[in-house]
């Protein structure tokens, strides 16, 4: 739990079978691989594809990039712009 809070996707997670620490992104991809056949049956493969996209590059990653490129003011403007552009009900 601490790893997830502190390091997010860049941390490690325990493999529930072996207890071995595994990079969180690797662990999540393995879990999605397990779910893939069920998603296919339920016509939900697009949801897993979206999850894979978020594992590769999520909102926290984008926020850090914007901050690194322009500081807190650029990040604030970027966040406000995203909020203003969000469809109603999906803010």
XYZ file of C-alpha atoms in Angstrom:
91
model
C 0.000 0.000 0.000
C 2.832 2.392 0.863
C 4.518 1.744 -2.474
C 1.330 2.655 -4.331
C 0.842 5.836 -2.340
C 4.454 6.937 -2.521
C 5.544 5.788 -5.959
C 2.348 5.155 -7.918
C 2.977 3.195 -11.092
C 6.731 3.618 -10.675
C 6.775 1.556 -7.468
C 6.584 -2.158 -6.829
C 3.732 -4.484 -5.886
C 3.869 -7.917 -4.376
C 3.022 -10.805 -6.638
C 0.125 -12.341 -4.707
C 1.242 -15.907 -5.463
C 4.943 -15.614 -4.712
C 5.154 -12.507 -2.549
C 8.003 -11.249 -4.731
C 8.146 -7.507 -5.334
C 7.384 -6.761 -8.964
C 7.353 -3.401 -10.763
C 3.784 -2.118 -10.512
C 3.439 -1.524 -14.250
C 4.551 -5.113 -14.944
C 2.147 -6.458 -12.335
C -0.775 -4.487 -13.758
C -0.054 -5.676 -17.300
C -0.004 -9.273 -16.017
C -3.375 -8.751 -14.344
C -4.822 -7.283 -17.533
C -3.441 -10.254 -19.481
C -5.389 -12.514 -17.104
C -8.563 -10.525 -17.722
C -8.181 -10.375 -21.502
C -10.182 -13.535 -22.357
C -13.079 -12.394 -20.164
C -13.018 -8.923 -21.662
C -13.210 -10.470 -25.127
C -16.263 -12.510 -24.085
C -17.942 -9.410 -22.683
C -17.021 -7.237 -25.683
C -14.999 -5.010 -23.355
C -11.516 -5.281 -24.835
C -11.495 -1.528 -25.480
C -11.675 -0.922 -21.730
C -8.578 -3.021 -21.142
C -6.817 -1.241 -24.000
C -7.578 2.071 -22.302
C -6.254 0.708 -18.998
C -3.023 -0.291 -20.758
C -2.718 3.243 -22.130
C -3.063 4.662 -18.610
C -0.445 2.258 -17.273
C 1.971 3.459 -19.944
C 1.321 7.182 -19.433
C -1.271 8.444 -16.969
C -2.487 11.846 -15.809
C 0.082 12.071 -13.027
C 2.850 11.575 -15.603
C 1.397 14.324 -17.794
C 1.099 16.700 -14.831
C 4.750 16.173 -13.917
C 5.766 16.835 -17.538
C 3.781 20.073 -17.701
C 5.234 21.216 -14.371
C 8.775 20.358 -15.464
C 8.309 22.336 -18.671
C 6.697 25.449 -17.253
C 6.401 25.365 -13.479
C 3.400 25.579 -11.213
C 1.686 28.336 -13.195
C 1.799 26.311 -16.401
C 0.480 23.288 -14.532
C -2.369 25.293 -13.019
C -3.339 26.669 -16.431
C -3.187 23.180 -17.942
C -5.401 21.727 -15.198
C -7.941 24.546 -15.477
C -7.981 24.190 -19.266
C -8.644 20.478 -18.993
C -11.436 21.068 -16.507
C -13.065 23.696 -18.715
C -12.902 21.405 -21.760
C -14.250 18.310 -19.997
C -17.698 17.205 -21.150
C -20.405 17.799 -18.583
C -20.650 14.923 -16.162
C -17.039 13.849 -16.840
C -15.019 16.531 -15.061
